[in-house]
Structures are given as C-alpha cells and as structure tokens.
XYZ file of C-alpha atoms in Angstrom:
445
model
C 143.965 49.603 -51.555
C 143.842 46.232 -52.933
C 140.813 45.987 -55.578
C 139.416 42.982 -57.535
C 137.459 43.464 -60.655
C 135.259 40.695 -62.190
C 134.752 41.201 -65.948
C 137.845 42.460 -68.426
C 135.410 44.024 -70.709
C 135.156 47.766 -71.284
C 134.047 49.091 -68.196
C 136.225 46.374 -66.017
C 139.624 47.248 -67.943
C 139.045 51.095 -68.152
C 138.086 50.730 -64.085
C 141.070 48.651 -63.381
C 143.798 50.825 -65.344
C 142.754 53.994 -63.964
C 142.276 52.772 -60.408
C 146.026 51.139 -60.672
C 147.619 54.351 -62.280
C 146.861 56.013 -58.944
C 148.386 53.258 -56.705
C 146.091 50.840 -55.693
C 146.732 47.067 -56.404
C 144.197 45.685 -58.876
C 143.309 41.825 -59.657
C 141.280 41.404 -62.942
C 139.065 38.004 -62.911
C 137.449 36.795 -66.006
C 136.647 33.573 -67.310
C 137.928 33.804 -70.641
C 140.981 32.015 -70.792
C 142.232 33.553 -74.086
C 141.474 36.817 -73.102
C 143.224 36.440 -69.748
C 146.214 35.265 -71.854
C 146.359 37.991 -73.923
C 145.576 40.898 -71.182
C 148.645 39.122 -69.531
C 150.691 40.072 -72.733
C 149.233 43.555 -72.504
C 147.171 43.153 -75.618
C 143.806 44.777 -74.765
C 140.949 43.186 -76.845
C 138.721 46.546 -76.768
C 139.750 50.131 -79.034
C 139.839 52.843 -76.688
C 142.357 55.597 -76.929
C 145.091 55.546 -74.357
C 143.614 52.191 -72.604
C 146.401 49.892 -74.018
C 149.303 51.830 -72.853
C 147.912 52.582 -69.222
C 147.520 48.675 -68.784
C 150.923 48.201 -70.020
C 152.428 50.983 -67.852
C 150.551 49.527 -64.895
C 151.520 45.586 -65.799
C 154.923 46.749 -65.702
C 154.830 48.627 -62.461
C 152.888 45.416 -60.885
C 150.044 47.165 -59.800
C 147.648 45.177 -62.220
C 147.340 41.490 -62.692
C 144.878 39.396 -64.419
C 143.479 35.811 -63.336
C 141.318 32.963 -64.057
C 141.117 32.345 -60.309
C 138.173 33.356 -58.844
C 139.233 32.199 -55.224
C 142.237 34.357 -55.399
C 140.070 37.240 -56.654
C 137.790 37.254 -53.481
C 141.014 36.746 -51.380
C 142.793 39.646 -52.741
C 140.360 42.649 -52.616
C 138.595 44.587 -49.820
C 136.661 45.882 -52.923
C 135.230 43.578 -55.097
C 133.797 45.132 -58.279
C 131.194 43.413 -60.529
C 131.920 44.781 -63.994
C 130.273 42.228 -66.030
C 127.804 42.356 -68.812
C 123.564 42.634 -68.583
C 122.839 42.074 -71.726
C 118.808 42.635 -72.908
C 116.461 39.856 -72.851
C 113.808 39.640 -75.340
C 111.509 41.847 -73.198
C 114.321 44.360 -73.057
C 115.003 44.066 -69.437
C 118.515 43.590 -67.975
C 119.753 40.201 -67.685
C 121.615 39.785 -64.558
C 122.523 36.282 -64.639
C 126.558 37.049 -64.640
C 125.775 39.785 -62.005
C 124.503 37.293 -59.593
C 126.945 34.501 -60.691
C 129.674 36.841 -59.400
C 127.625 37.539 -56.400
C 127.480 33.697 -55.964
C 131.091 33.148 -56.243
C 131.987 36.037 -53.612
C 129.402 34.511 -51.166
C 131.279 31.103 -51.691
C 134.733 32.009 -50.910
C 134.706 35.335 -48.653
C 135.663 34.723 -44.793
C 136.210 38.658 -44.203
C 134.738 42.051 -44.708
C 134.102 42.738 -48.352
C 132.767 45.875 -50.280
C 131.002 44.506 -53.168
C 130.482 47.091 -55.870
C 128.089 47.173 -58.628
C 129.588 48.818 -61.420
C 127.766 47.058 -64.243
C 124.697 48.945 -65.396
C 121.726 47.300 -63.111
C 118.053 47.753 -62.847
C 117.011 49.283 -59.510
C 116.916 46.666 -56.798
C 119.976 44.913 -57.784
C 122.018 45.677 -54.652
C 119.263 44.273 -52.560
C 119.563 41.011 -55.120
C 123.103 40.899 -54.737
C 123.279 41.148 -50.932
C 120.599 38.350 -50.797
C 122.764 35.925 -53.058
C 125.996 36.456 -50.995
C 123.877 36.213 -47.666
C 122.496 32.823 -49.258
C 125.884 31.399 -50.035
C 127.373 32.296 -46.581
C 124.274 30.981 -44.989
C 124.996 27.521 -47.215
C 128.604 27.516 -45.823
C 127.359 28.243 -42.018
C 129.663 31.228 -42.198
C 129.359 34.500 -40.976
C 131.452 37.282 -42.756
C 130.298 41.039 -42.855
C 129.683 42.675 -46.175
C 128.033 45.794 -47.885
C 126.769 46.434 -51.441
C 127.519 49.437 -53.190
C 125.789 50.809 -56.273
C 128.502 52.767 -58.150
C 127.504 53.400 -61.953
C 130.123 54.221 -64.329
C 129.472 57.257 -66.627
C 132.324 56.654 -69.200
C 131.812 57.983 -73.046
C 133.480 55.494 -75.713
C 136.425 56.990 -76.949
C 137.038 59.244 -74.077
C 136.914 56.880 -71.100
C 140.141 57.426 -69.807
C 139.537 61.298 -69.369
C 136.320 60.543 -67.946
C 137.564 58.322 -65.240
C 140.464 60.145 -64.133
C 138.462 63.629 -64.370
C 134.954 62.936 -63.713
C 131.695 65.078 -63.925
C 130.381 63.148 -60.653
C 130.994 59.951 -58.595
C 127.688 58.151 -57.917
C 128.147 56.344 -54.704
C 124.956 54.298 -53.671
C 125.430 53.116 -50.329
C 123.561 52.472 -46.542
C 126.426 51.979 -44.403
C 128.452 55.454 -43.140
C 131.441 53.605 -42.653
C 131.320 52.033 -46.224
C 130.469 55.637 -47.665
C 134.233 56.918 -46.226
C 136.014 53.968 -47.574
C 134.543 54.648 -50.963
C 135.328 58.290 -50.662
C 138.895 56.991 -49.808
C 139.183 54.934 -52.829
C 138.243 57.809 -55.170
C 139.992 60.662 -53.612
C 142.674 60.633 -56.284
C 139.935 61.440 -58.667
C 138.070 64.040 -56.415
C 140.651 66.796 -55.403
C 139.766 70.173 -57.096
C 136.339 69.962 -55.840
C 133.871 67.300 -54.107
C 132.567 65.137 -56.987
C 131.085 62.503 -55.074
C 127.512 62.309 -54.477
C 126.294 59.758 -51.741
C 122.603 58.459 -51.929
C 120.733 55.291 -51.410
C 121.553 52.377 -54.164
C 118.006 52.654 -55.781
C 118.578 56.341 -56.347
C 121.948 55.608 -57.728
C 120.950 52.834 -59.665
C 117.917 54.787 -61.289
C 120.461 57.823 -61.880
C 122.533 55.812 -64.366
C 119.330 54.792 -66.514
C 117.972 58.571 -66.121
C 121.304 59.776 -67.383
C 121.450 57.962 -70.633
C 117.668 58.281 -71.219
C 117.455 61.902 -71.117
C 120.655 61.995 -73.470
C 119.041 59.933 -75.765
C 115.720 61.757 -75.454
C 117.657 65.244 -76.625
C 118.925 62.872 -79.737
C 115.733 61.519 -80.909
C 114.219 65.115 -80.292
C 116.402 66.411 -82.422
C 115.981 63.825 -85.196
C 111.964 64.537 -84.887
C 112.937 68.150 -85.725
C 115.153 67.588 -88.361
C 112.611 65.243 -90.421
C 110.106 68.131 -89.749
C 112.721 70.705 -91.078
C 113.557 68.659 -93.998
C 109.847 68.571 -94.973
C 109.279 72.436 -94.463
C 112.403 73.337 -96.372
C 114.308 74.285 -93.075
C 117.880 74.065 -92.462
C 118.137 71.819 -89.124
C 121.887 72.707 -88.484
C 120.519 76.558 -88.154
C 117.667 75.533 -85.853
C 120.396 73.738 -83.878
C 122.540 76.978 -83.363
C 119.426 78.960 -82.749
C 117.872 76.857 -79.797
C 121.474 75.714 -78.448
C 122.284 79.165 -77.740
C 119.883 79.219 -74.911
C 121.906 77.993 -71.851
C 118.733 76.260 -70.746
C 119.136 73.992 -73.434
C 122.850 74.002 -74.632
C 124.502 72.222 -77.617
C 125.380 69.106 -76.331
C 123.587 66.104 -77.727
C 121.249 68.143 -80.080
C 123.127 66.828 -83.064
C 120.579 65.204 -85.659
C 121.511 62.290 -87.327
C 120.899 58.746 -88.735
C 120.081 57.466 -84.986
C 122.236 56.487 -81.735
C 123.764 53.221 -81.245
C 126.423 51.808 -78.993
C 126.316 49.252 -75.895
C 124.496 51.889 -73.408
C 121.772 54.107 -74.767
C 119.480 51.305 -76.907
C 120.006 49.077 -73.964
C 119.353 51.464 -70.969
C 116.332 53.032 -72.744
C 114.675 49.593 -73.389
C 115.566 48.586 -70.053
C 114.099 51.632 -68.236
C 111.170 51.334 -70.372
C 110.890 47.421 -68.974
C 111.741 48.858 -65.244
C 108.607 51.359 -65.586
C 106.382 48.594 -66.532
C 107.188 46.289 -63.832
C 105.905 48.962 -61.296
C 102.651 49.388 -63.307
C 103.535 52.692 -65.237
C 103.361 53.382 -68.909
C 106.445 55.231 -69.865
C 104.921 57.025 -72.870
C 108.018 59.252 -73.886
C 110.574 56.608 -73.031
C 108.809 54.358 -75.556
C 108.826 57.154 -78.265
C 112.380 57.962 -77.531
C 113.266 54.568 -78.880
C 110.466 54.034 -81.509
C 112.031 57.486 -83.183
C 115.522 56.222 -83.118
C 114.397 52.692 -84.691
C 112.883 54.732 -87.372
C 115.540 57.130 -87.917
C 117.904 54.274 -88.476
C 115.779 53.785 -91.906
C 116.055 57.163 -93.143
C 119.347 56.921 -95.128
C 118.313 53.569 -96.766
C 114.766 55.510 -97.870
C 116.801 58.270 -99.337
C 119.095 56.281 -101.271
C 116.566 53.943 -102.404
C 114.274 56.937 -103.465
C 116.943 58.500 -105.568
C 117.234 55.458 -107.441
C 113.415 54.939 -107.552
C 113.409 51.936 -105.462
C 115.930 49.918 -108.109
C 119.089 49.025 -105.956
C 119.542 45.483 -107.638
C 123.482 45.435 -108.344
C 124.136 49.148 -107.158
C 127.290 49.645 -105.296
C 127.016 52.063 -102.310
C 130.516 53.308 -100.912
C 129.951 53.235 -96.959
C 132.073 55.661 -94.731
C 131.920 54.474 -91.150
C 130.941 51.399 -89.457
C 131.462 52.055 -85.529
C 128.254 53.498 -83.720
C 130.607 56.860 -83.232
C 134.030 57.893 -83.931
C 136.891 56.981 -81.702
C 135.617 53.037 -80.660
C 135.359 49.814 -82.839
C 131.988 49.277 -81.344
C 129.299 48.254 -83.811
C 126.369 47.474 -81.127
C 123.488 48.867 -82.583
C 125.174 51.089 -85.162
C 123.336 52.639 -87.709
C 125.641 51.263 -90.312
C 124.162 47.313 -89.516
C 120.693 49.142 -90.175
C 121.929 50.557 -93.391
C 123.911 47.433 -94.710
C 121.274 44.998 -94.061
C 118.941 46.935 -95.673
C 120.948 47.490 -98.732
C 121.907 43.957 -99.166
C 118.268 42.786 -98.724
C 117.302 45.443 -101.939
C 120.188 43.603 -103.951
C 122.956 46.376 -103.184
C 126.684 45.606 -102.594
C 128.570 47.719 -99.979
C 132.290 48.829 -100.061
C 132.884 49.840 -96.741
C 135.719 51.948 -94.419
C 135.977 52.441 -90.630
C 139.308 53.868 -89.356
C 138.921 51.308 -86.279
C 136.147 48.781 -86.871
C 136.917 46.690 -89.820
C 138.230 43.914 -87.676
C 134.709 44.144 -85.796
C 132.796 43.821 -88.917
C 134.702 41.090 -90.174
C 133.494 39.217 -86.832
C 129.911 40.270 -87.510
C 129.610 39.503 -90.823
C 132.309 37.282 -91.948
C 132.910 37.025 -95.772
C 129.636 38.448 -96.708
C 129.092 38.292 -100.361
C 127.723 41.880 -100.581
C 130.223 43.431 -98.709
C 133.885 44.382 -99.483
C 135.755 46.070 -96.691
C 138.478 48.724 -98.447
C 141.684 49.928 -96.974
C 140.833 53.497 -97.303
C 138.049 55.927 -98.320
C 139.096 56.092 -101.563
C 138.922 52.329 -102.414
C 135.465 52.421 -101.134
C 134.618 54.761 -104.364
C 135.762 52.516 -107.061
C 132.953 51.821 -109.287
C 130.291 52.986 -106.548
C 127.517 54.425 -107.568
C 126.916 56.686 -104.663
C 128.268 57.371 -101.314
C 126.431 57.083 -97.746
C 128.493 58.443 -94.487
C 127.230 57.010 -91.209
C 130.027 58.118 -88.682
C 131.460 61.280 -88.133
C 135.354 60.649 -88.044
C 137.561 63.520 -88.484
C 139.159 62.348 -91.504
C 135.792 62.370 -93.232
C 135.269 65.923 -92.560
C 137.537 67.426 -95.418
C 138.060 64.934 -98.113
C 138.794 65.882 -101.820
C 135.382 66.289 -103.122
C 136.142 67.162 -106.611
C 137.954 63.255 -106.271
C 135.012 62.130 -105.002
C 132.619 63.285 -107.902
C 135.105 62.202 -110.711
C 135.156 58.521 -108.755
C 131.420 58.129 -108.019
C 128.845 56.979 -111.276
C 126.421 59.570 -109.818
C 127.729 62.557 -108.151
C 125.315 61.894 -105.057
C 126.267 61.816 -101.293
C 124.084 60.576 -98.369
C 125.302 62.136 -95.475
C 123.647 60.691 -92.097
C 126.117 62.888 -90.134
C 125.674 66.494 -91.653
C 129.394 66.894 -92.532
C 129.278 69.210 -95.239
C 127.489 72.589 -96.181
C 124.473 72.139 -98.926
C 125.291 75.080 -100.792
C 128.997 74.136 -101.308
C 128.176 70.440 -102.538
C 125.410 71.879 -105.127
C 128.207 74.550 -106.205
C 130.546 71.643 -106.772
C 127.513 69.685 -108.604
C 126.891 67.076 -105.970
C 123.268 65.867 -105.269
C 123.709 66.003 -101.522
C 121.116 64.620 -98.840
C 121.764 65.171 -95.358
C 119.459 64.815 -92.418
C 116.907 67.694 -92.026
C 118.814 70.209 -94.313
C 115.940 71.104 -96.705
C 116.484 68.798 -99.490
C 114.059 65.947 -99.093
C 114.026 62.714 -100.503
C 111.535 61.427 -97.734
C 109.007 58.742 -98.085
C-alpha cells in the first residue's frame, strides 16, 4: 500500500521504517530541510536501536523516501499518517497546532479518497477537529472528496520501539466507517498474524486509551516511589517489598521499580494533558494530579540526599554523574531526572562531571559549554577529583563496576544511587556510604 507520513521524528520514523519493512511504499514528509537532507543520506537524527539499519535497508530497496513537498505527500498515500509533535502548553494541555496544520494541508491538496490517521498523541475529540479542518479546506476549494479520520495511537517504548511495532501487544484503531476499519486491518495484517491484536473502537475511546495507558503506568511508578520514601523512614528495604508485592499476579513486577522519578517525552506530558482534559469537562482528577506531584518531588530526592550528606555546603564540590538520558537505550533527556539534579547542584555551587553512553551530544545541545559541567568520555573519567558519585540512569554498564577502584578515586566513599543498582550490605562491607531509594539508610529531609 502507499503510505504518507507527516513528521520525521521518533514516532514518524519508526512507523515509516516498520511499514516499509513489510512491503509498503512509504513517503515521509517534513518541513525541516536539513533533517530531510540527512535522512536521504540515511543519517537518522534520533538514537533508537535498529532504526538506522532498518531505514537504510528500505531506502536501498526504494520502499521509503523523504521529501519536503507536501503536495507530493498528499498525492502519494491512501493512508495519510499524522505523526507530528503535540508539545504541552503552559496549562498542560496538548498543543494541536502542528496536527491541525497537517490536516489543513491535506484538505488543501486532496482530490480523492484518503484515510487520515492520527498517530500523534492527541486529546479526546481531536479526530473530529481534524475532520472539521479538512472539510473546511475542501469547502473553501469548492471540492468534494471523501475521507475518514482514524485514531491510531502508538504504544512504543523508547529503546524497544522496533520490537514494539513489529510485535505489538495491541493495535488500537478508533474508526467509525466499517470499510475504513477493514482497510486499517489490512494495513496492519503483517503485524497481526499469530493472533488478532487489532482492537476496533470509536475514535474518542481510542484517543483516551493512549492517555489512560501512560497515566496508569506513571501511577504505578509514583506509588512505588511513595512507598520507597515511607520504607526509608521505617528502616525497611523497598526492594524486598517490591518482590513481595510483585509476586501477586494481580500486581506483577512491571513498573514497580522505585527510583528518582520518571521522565521522557510521554509520561510527564500525557499525565498533565489528561489532568487538563478532565478539568475541561468539570472533573477534578485528584489521583492524576497527585501522580505528577509525587514525581516532581521525587526528582529532588537525590539532591536532598547529597546536600544533607555535605551538611548543606555544596559550594565547589564535584559530583560524578552516571546517566543523563531519562532511561537506558535512548539519548532522550526530555524531563530527565539528571536535568533536575544537575541544575539543583549548579544552583548550590557544585560542579558536575557526567557520562552517558548515548546522550552526550543531546546534553551538549541543551546546556552548551556550561561552566559547571564537564562531559566525560567514560565512567572512570567522571571520578577524577570527584567528591561523590550519583547514578540516575540504569544503563547495563553501570551495574557491575569496579567498586574498589571507585572507592579509591572518590574523595568521599559515598554513592547516591537513584536506581537501586547495588546491594546495601555489600556496599557497607566495601566501606561505602550508600544512599539508594527506599533501602533503609535515610538522608531524607
């Protein structure tokens, strides 16, 4: 099938690469000339395992192309995927200007039947707004052309997006027209072979499903962080508690890992957007608001521990920092805990020596040549003349380091572990002061 995808960011590129991989002819449209130039050279602007290779394979096979020409994009695809950003406004609501700009563009150029697919994360009711925008453009041109709008939210985990798309847990399709439903089912047939993963529903329910999924996962994380803070003050070990409750199949082990707060492009934005959606229909979402508040507080926990250890005097202290990305296998630093920690340390007069396997360039882009930041080429370099070590991202290479060497290099044998990578008893035996999240040794305010 012929597919057009507007937006060559994270969701757009993964969708394009995976649809092309199963034989579709995909055309990616973007307004960023430099990005399109690089993509034509198979230079992928985001870090996602396997994506570079998948795009190169399909470019060479002539199944995927990139263009700035929106008119060409409208003409090309029966399926018109909208995969542009919906950044949060100041009030937390999703900004739909890019989505509606694409909808207007489609309406300005289409002259035959199109299936317009909202892949972007959008508020409930956006499918109707897109349909209205297209209809208005057709009317302005005195043109009649049939179309349908489909809500088809993505459920891609950064670091595992290719696997998630190729072998999905579910494929949510919000659609009213039975004929369009069957065309969408045909498009997704290659990803739906072992059992039926396609779930057809109305567009509003599909739009809400996306927000609900992310909000409930964020809720689990914030709840565990609340428990961890309680456990710490009681002298209990949250890791043992986690194993105890996770063994209950009604709870399970996924997303019950305590830490220094969630980040990324989805959970923070979607929780805030869902809260705004609820308020717009005169409902006060108490739990959803608390999820966000707990997370914001949790991002300050490591700084509070570090500050309390040094009796509130961090001036000219050097903190080694392992991890910058909001989670492993990505370079994404949006809403990352590392940013809250670094900025609080700088405000207190401290210096940071940081390393991340993937996010160094992203950190340079965000902070430039910050006078209190040194980006290091490896973990050992971060420890040079450092007063303490803080860990905020659970990359595998941080899980089994040479602890004796770390102790010898640090001015103070102290580690602040925001991801609970090590065993407290072992750290104590090795002579470390070890402060993790909810593991019984409290430095809480």
